Short mmCIF file of N, CA and C and ligand atoms in Angstrom, two decimals:
data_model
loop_
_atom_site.label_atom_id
_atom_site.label_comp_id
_atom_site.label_asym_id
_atom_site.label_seq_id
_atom_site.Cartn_x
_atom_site.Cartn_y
_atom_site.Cartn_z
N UNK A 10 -11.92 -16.77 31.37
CA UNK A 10 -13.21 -16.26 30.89
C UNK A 10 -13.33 -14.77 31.17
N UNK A 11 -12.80 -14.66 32.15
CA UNK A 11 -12.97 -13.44 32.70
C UNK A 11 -12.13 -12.17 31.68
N UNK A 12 -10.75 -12.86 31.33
CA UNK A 12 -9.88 -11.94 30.60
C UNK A 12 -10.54 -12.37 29.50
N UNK A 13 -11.20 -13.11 28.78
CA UNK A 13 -11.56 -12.67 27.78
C UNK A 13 -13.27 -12.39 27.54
N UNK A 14 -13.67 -11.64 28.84
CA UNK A 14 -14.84 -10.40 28.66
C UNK A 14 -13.86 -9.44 28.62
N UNK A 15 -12.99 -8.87 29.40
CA UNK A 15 -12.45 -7.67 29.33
C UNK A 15 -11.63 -7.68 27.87
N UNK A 16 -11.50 -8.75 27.33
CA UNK A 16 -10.72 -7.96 25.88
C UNK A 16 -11.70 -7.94 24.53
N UNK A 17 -13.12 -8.92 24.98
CA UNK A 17 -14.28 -8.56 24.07
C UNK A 17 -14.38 -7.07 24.34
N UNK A 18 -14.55 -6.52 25.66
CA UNK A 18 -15.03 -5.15 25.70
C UNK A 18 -14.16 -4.38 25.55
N UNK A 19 -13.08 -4.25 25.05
CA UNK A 19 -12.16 -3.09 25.15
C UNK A 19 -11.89 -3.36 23.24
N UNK A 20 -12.15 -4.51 23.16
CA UNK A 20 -12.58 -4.79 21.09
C UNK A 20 -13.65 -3.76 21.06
N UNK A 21 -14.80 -4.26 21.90
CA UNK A 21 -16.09 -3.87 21.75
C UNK A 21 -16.28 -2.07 21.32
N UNK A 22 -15.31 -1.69 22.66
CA UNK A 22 -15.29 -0.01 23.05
C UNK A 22 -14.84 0.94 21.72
N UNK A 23 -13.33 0.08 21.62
CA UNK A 23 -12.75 0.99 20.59
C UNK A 23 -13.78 1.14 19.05
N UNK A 24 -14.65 0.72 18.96
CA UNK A 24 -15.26 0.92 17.96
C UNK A 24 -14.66 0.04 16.86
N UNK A 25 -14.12 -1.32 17.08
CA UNK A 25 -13.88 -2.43 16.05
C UNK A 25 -15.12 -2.95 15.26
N UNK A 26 -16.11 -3.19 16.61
CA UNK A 26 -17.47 -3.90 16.14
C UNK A 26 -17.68 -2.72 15.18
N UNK A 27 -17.58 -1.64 15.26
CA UNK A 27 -19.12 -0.63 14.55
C UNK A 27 -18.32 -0.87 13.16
N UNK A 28 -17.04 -0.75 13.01
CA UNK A 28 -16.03 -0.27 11.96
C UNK A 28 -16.36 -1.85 11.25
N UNK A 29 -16.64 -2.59 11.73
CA UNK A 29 -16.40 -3.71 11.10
C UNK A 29 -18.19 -4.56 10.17
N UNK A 30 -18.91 -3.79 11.07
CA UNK A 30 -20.53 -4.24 10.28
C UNK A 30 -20.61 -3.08 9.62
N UNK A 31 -20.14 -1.91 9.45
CA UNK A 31 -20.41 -0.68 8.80
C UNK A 31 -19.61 -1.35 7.23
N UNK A 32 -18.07 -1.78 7.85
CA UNK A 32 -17.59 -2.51 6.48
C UNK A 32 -18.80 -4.00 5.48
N UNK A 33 -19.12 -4.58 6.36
CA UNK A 33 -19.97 -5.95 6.19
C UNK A 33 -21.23 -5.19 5.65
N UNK A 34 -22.08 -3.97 5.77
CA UNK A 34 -23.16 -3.57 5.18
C UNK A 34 -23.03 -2.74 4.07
N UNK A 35 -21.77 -2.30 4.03
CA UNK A 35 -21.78 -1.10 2.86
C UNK A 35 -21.14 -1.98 1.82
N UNK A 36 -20.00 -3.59 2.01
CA UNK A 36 -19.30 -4.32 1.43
C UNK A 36 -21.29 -4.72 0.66
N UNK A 37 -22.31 -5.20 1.31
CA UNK A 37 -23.21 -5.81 0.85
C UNK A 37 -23.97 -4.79 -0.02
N UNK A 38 -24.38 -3.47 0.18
CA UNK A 38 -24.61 -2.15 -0.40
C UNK A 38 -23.93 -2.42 -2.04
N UNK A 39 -22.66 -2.29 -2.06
CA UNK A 39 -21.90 -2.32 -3.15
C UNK A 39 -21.95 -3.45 -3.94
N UNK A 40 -22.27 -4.44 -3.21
CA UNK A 40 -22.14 -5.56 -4.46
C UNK A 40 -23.53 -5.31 -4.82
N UNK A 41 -24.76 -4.80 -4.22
CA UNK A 41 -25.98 -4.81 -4.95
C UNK A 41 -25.55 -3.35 -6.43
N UNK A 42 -24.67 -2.56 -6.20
CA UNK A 42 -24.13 -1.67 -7.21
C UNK A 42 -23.81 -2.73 -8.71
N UNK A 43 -23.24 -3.48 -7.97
CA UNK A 43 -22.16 -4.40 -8.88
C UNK A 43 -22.77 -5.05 -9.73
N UNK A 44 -23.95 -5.80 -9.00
CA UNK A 44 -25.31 -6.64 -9.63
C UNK A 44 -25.90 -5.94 -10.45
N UNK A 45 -26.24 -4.82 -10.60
CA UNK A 45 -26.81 -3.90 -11.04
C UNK A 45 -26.32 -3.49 -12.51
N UNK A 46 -25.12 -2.99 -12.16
CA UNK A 46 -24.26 -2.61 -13.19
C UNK A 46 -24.44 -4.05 -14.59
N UNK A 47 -23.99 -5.08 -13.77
CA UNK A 47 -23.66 -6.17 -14.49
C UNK A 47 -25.34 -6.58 -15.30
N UNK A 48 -26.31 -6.71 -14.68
CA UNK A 48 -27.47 -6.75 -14.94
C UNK A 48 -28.24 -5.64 -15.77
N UNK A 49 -28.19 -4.48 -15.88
CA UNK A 49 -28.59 -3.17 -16.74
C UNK A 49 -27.42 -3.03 -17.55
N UNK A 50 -26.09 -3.16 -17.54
CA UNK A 50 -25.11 -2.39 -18.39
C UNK A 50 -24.44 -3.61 -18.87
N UNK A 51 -23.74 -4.11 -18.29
CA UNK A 51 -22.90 -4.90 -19.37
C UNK A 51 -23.56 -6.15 -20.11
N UNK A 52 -24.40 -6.72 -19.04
CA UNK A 52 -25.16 -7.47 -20.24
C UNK A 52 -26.10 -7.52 -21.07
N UNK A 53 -26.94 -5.98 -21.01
CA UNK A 53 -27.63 -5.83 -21.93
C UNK A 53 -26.67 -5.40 -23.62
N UNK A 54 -25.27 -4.29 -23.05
CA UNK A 54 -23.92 -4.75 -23.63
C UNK A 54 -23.93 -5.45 -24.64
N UNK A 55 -23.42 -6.83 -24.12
CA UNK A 55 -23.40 -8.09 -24.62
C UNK A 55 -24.15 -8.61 -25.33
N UNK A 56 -24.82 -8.72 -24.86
CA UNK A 56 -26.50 -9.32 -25.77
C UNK A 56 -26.74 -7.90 -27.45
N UNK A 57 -25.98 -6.98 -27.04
CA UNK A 57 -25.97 -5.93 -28.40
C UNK A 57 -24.84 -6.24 -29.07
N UNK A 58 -23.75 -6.67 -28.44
CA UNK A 58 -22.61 -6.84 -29.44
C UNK A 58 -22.64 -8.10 -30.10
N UNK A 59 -22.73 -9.13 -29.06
CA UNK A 59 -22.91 -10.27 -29.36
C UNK A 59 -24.04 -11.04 -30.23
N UNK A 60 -25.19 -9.99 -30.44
CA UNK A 60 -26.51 -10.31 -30.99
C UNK A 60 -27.21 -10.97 -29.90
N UNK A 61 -27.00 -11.90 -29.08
CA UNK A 61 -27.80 -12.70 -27.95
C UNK A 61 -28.62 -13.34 -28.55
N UNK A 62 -29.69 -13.38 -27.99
CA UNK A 62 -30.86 -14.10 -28.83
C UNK A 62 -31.80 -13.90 -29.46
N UNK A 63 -31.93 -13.62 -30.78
CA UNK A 63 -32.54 -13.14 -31.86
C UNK A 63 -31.99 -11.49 -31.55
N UNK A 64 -31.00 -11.30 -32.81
CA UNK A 64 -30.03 -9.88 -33.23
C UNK A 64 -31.39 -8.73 -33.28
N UNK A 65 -30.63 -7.79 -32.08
CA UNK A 65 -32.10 -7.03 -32.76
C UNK A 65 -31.28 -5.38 -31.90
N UNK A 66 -31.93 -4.56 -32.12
CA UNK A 66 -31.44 -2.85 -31.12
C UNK A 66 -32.33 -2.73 -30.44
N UNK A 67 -31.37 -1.81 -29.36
CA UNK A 67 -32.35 -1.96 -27.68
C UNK A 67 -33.56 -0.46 -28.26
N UNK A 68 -34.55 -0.59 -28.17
CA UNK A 68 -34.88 0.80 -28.13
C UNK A 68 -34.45 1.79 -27.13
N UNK A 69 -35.01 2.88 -27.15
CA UNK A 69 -34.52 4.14 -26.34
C UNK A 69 -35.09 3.96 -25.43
N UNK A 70 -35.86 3.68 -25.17
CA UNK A 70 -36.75 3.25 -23.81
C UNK A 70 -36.38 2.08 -23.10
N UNK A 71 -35.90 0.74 -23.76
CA UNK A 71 -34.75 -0.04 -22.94
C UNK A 71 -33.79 0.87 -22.21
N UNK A 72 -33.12 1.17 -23.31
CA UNK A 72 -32.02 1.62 -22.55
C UNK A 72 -32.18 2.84 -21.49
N UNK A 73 -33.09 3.99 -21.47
CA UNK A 73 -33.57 4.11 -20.49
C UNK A 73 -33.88 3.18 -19.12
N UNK A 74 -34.93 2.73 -19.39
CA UNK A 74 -35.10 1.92 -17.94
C UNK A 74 -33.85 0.90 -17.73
N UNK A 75 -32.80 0.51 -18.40
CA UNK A 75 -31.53 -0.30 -17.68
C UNK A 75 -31.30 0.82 -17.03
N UNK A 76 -30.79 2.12 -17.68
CA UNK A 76 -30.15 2.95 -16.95
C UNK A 76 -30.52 3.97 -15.77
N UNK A 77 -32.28 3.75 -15.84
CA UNK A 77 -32.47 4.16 -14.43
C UNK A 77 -32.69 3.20 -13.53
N UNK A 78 -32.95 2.09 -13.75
CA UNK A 78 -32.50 0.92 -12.81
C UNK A 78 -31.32 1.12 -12.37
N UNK A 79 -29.97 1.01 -12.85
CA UNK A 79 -29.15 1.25 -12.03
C UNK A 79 -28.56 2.60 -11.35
N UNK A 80 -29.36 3.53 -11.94
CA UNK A 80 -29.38 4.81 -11.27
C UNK A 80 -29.46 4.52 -9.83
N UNK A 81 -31.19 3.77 -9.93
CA UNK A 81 -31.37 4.02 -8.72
C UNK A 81 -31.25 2.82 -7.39
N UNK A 82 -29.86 2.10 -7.78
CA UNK A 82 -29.82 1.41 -7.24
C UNK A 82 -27.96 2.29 -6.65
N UNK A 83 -27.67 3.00 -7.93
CA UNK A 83 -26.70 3.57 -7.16
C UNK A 83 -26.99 4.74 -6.15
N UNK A 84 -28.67 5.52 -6.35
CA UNK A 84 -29.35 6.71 -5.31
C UNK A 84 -29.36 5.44 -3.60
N UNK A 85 -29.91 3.92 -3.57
CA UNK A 85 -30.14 3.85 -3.40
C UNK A 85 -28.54 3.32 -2.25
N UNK A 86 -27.74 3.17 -2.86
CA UNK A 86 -26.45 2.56 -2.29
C UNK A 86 -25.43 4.19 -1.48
N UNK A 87 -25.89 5.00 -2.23
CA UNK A 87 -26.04 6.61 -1.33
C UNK A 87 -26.85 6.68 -0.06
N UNK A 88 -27.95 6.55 -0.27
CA UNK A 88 -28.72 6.53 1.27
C UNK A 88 -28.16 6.16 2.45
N UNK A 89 -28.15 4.63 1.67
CA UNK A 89 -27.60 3.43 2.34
C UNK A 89 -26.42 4.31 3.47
N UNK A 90 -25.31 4.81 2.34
CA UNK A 90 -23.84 4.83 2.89
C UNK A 90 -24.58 6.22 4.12
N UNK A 91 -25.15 7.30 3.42
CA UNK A 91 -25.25 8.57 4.17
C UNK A 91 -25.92 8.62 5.87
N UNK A 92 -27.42 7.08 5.31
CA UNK A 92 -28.43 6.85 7.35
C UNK A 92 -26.65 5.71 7.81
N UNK A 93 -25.68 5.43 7.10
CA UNK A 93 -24.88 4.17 8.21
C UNK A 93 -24.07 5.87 8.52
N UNK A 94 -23.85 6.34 8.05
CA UNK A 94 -22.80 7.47 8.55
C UNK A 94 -23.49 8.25 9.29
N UNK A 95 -24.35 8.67 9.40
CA UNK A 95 -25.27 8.91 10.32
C UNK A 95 -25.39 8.12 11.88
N UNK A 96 -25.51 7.40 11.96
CA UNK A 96 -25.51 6.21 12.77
C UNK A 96 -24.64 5.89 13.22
N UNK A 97 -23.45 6.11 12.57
CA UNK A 97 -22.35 5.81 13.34
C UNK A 97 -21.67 6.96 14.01
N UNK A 98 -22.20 8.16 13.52
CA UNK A 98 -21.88 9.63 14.36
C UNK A 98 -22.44 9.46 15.50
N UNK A 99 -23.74 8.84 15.56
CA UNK A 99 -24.19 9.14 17.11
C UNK A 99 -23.76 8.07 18.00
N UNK A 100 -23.68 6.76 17.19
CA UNK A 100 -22.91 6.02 17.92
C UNK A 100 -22.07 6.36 19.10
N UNK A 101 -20.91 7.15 17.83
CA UNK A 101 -19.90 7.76 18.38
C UNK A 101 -19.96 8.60 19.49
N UNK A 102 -20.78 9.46 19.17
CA UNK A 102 -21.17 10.96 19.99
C UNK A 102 -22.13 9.92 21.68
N UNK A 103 -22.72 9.14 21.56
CA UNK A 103 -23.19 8.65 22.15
C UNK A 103 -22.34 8.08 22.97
N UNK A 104 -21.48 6.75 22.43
CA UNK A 104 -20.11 6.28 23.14
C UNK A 104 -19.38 7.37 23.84
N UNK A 105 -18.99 8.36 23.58
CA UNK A 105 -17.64 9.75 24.25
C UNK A 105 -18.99 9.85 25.50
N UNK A 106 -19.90 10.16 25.19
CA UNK A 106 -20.59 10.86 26.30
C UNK A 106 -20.66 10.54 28.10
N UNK A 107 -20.34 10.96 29.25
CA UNK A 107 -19.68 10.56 30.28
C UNK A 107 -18.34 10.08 30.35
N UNK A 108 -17.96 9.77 29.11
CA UNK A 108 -16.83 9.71 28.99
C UNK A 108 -15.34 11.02 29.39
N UNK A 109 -15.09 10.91 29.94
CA UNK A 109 -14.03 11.84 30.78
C UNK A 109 -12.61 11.77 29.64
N UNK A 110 -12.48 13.11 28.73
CA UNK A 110 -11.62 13.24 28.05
C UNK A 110 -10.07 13.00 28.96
N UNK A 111 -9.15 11.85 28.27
CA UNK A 111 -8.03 11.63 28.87
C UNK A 111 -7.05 12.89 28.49
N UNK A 112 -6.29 13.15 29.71
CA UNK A 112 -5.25 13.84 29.90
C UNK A 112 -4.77 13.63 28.91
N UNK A 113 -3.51 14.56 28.20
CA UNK A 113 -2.90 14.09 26.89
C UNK A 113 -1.56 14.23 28.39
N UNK A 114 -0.33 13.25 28.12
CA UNK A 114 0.88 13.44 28.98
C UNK A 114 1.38 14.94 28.43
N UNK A 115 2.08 15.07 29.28
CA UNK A 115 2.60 16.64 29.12
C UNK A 115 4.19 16.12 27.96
N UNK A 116 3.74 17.20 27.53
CA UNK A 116 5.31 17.34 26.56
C UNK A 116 6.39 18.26 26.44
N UNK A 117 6.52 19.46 27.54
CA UNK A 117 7.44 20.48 27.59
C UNK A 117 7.63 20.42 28.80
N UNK A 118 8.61 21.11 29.68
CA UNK A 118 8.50 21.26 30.96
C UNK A 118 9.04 23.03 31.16
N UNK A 119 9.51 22.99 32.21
CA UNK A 119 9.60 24.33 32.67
C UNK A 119 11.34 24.21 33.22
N UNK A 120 12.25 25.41 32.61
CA UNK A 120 13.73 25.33 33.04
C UNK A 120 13.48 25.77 33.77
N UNK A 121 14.54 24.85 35.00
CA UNK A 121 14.28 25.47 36.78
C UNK A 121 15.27 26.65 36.66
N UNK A 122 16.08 27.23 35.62
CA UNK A 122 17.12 28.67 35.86
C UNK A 122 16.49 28.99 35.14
N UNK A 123 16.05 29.16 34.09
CA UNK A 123 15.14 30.45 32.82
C UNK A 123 13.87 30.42 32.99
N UNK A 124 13.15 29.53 33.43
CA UNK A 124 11.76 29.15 33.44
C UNK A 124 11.17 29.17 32.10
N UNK A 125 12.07 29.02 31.01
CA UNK A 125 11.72 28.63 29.53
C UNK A 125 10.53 27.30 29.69
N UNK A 126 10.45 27.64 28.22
CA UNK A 126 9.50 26.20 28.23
C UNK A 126 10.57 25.30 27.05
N UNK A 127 10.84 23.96 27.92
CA UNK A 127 11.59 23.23 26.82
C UNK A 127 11.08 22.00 26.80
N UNK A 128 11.02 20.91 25.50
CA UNK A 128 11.03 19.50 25.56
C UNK A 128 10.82 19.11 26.75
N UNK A 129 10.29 17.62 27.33
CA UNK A 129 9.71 17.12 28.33
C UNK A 129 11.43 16.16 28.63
N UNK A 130 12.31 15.69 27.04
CA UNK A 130 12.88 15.06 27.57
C UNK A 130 14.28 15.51 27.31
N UNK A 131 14.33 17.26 27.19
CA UNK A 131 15.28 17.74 27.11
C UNK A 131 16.69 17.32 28.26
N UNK A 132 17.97 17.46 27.87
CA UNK A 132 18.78 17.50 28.93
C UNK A 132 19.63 18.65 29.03
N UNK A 133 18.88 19.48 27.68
CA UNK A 133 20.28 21.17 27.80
C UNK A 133 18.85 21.92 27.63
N UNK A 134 19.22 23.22 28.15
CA UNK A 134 18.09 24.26 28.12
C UNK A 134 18.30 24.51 26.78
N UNK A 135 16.74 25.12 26.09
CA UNK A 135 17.79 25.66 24.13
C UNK A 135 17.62 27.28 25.00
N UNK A 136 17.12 27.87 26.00
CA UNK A 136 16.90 29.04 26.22
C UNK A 136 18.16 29.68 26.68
N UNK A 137 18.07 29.00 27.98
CA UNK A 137 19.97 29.03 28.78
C UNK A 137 21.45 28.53 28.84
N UNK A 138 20.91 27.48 27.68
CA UNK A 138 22.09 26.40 27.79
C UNK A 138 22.39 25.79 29.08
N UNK A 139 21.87 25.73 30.08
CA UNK A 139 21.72 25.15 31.66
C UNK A 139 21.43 23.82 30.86
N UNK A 140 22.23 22.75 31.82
CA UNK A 140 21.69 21.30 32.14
C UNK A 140 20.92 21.59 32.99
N UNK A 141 19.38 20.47 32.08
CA UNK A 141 18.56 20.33 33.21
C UNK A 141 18.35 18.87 33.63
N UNK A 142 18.09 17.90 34.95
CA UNK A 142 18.06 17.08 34.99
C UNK A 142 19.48 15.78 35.06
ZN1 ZN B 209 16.80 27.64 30.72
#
């Protein structure tokens, strides 16, 4: 039980959870795009090519309001994406905070005859040609 709190929280830390409801809300965001589309555009579409029920032309004002319906369902799937990106910056910025930036390991060292700086896992100097190590 115990090892698996510590590997919920180290799921938890790396930012799996956020990455993963950010996917699950913007996945739900988009299909309301999709609905939209399909509902204002292709099947009003259809119902013109096909005649639908009783053959008739959309006026200009239909087709207006389909198409700002889904305007603003695509303004509205923008928001959406721009307050989750938002939110997940501070998340972020919030998570690092007290957080103690890790050492990066060192990657060069110092030739003990040239005092060049070479590779960490060099075994010839490129400065002196000295073996080091
Ligand atoms: Zn050297």
């Amino acid at each position: 039980m115990k090892k698996f709190l510590e590997d919920f929280k180290a799921f938890a830390l790396k930012g799996n959870v956020m990455d993963m409801a950010v996917g699950v809300i913007i996945g739900g965001a988009f299909t309301g795009i999709v609905t939209s589309l399909t509902e204002n555009f292709i099947n009003p579409l259809l119902t013109f090519i096909t005649g639908g029920t009783g053959y008739r032309l959309y006026s200009w004002a239909e087709i207006a309001g389909y198409g700002s319906a889904f305007l603003s369902s695509v303004v509205n799937f923008i928001i959406m994406a721009f307050i989750l990106f938002c939110m997940v910056r501070f998340i972020n910025k919030a998570m690092t905070i007290g957080q103690k930036e890790e050492e990066s390991a060192p990657t060069t060292k110092t030739c003990p005859y040239c005092k060049g700086e070479i590779p960490i896992d060099a075994v010839k100097c490129m400065h002196c040609t000295s073996d080091v190590e």
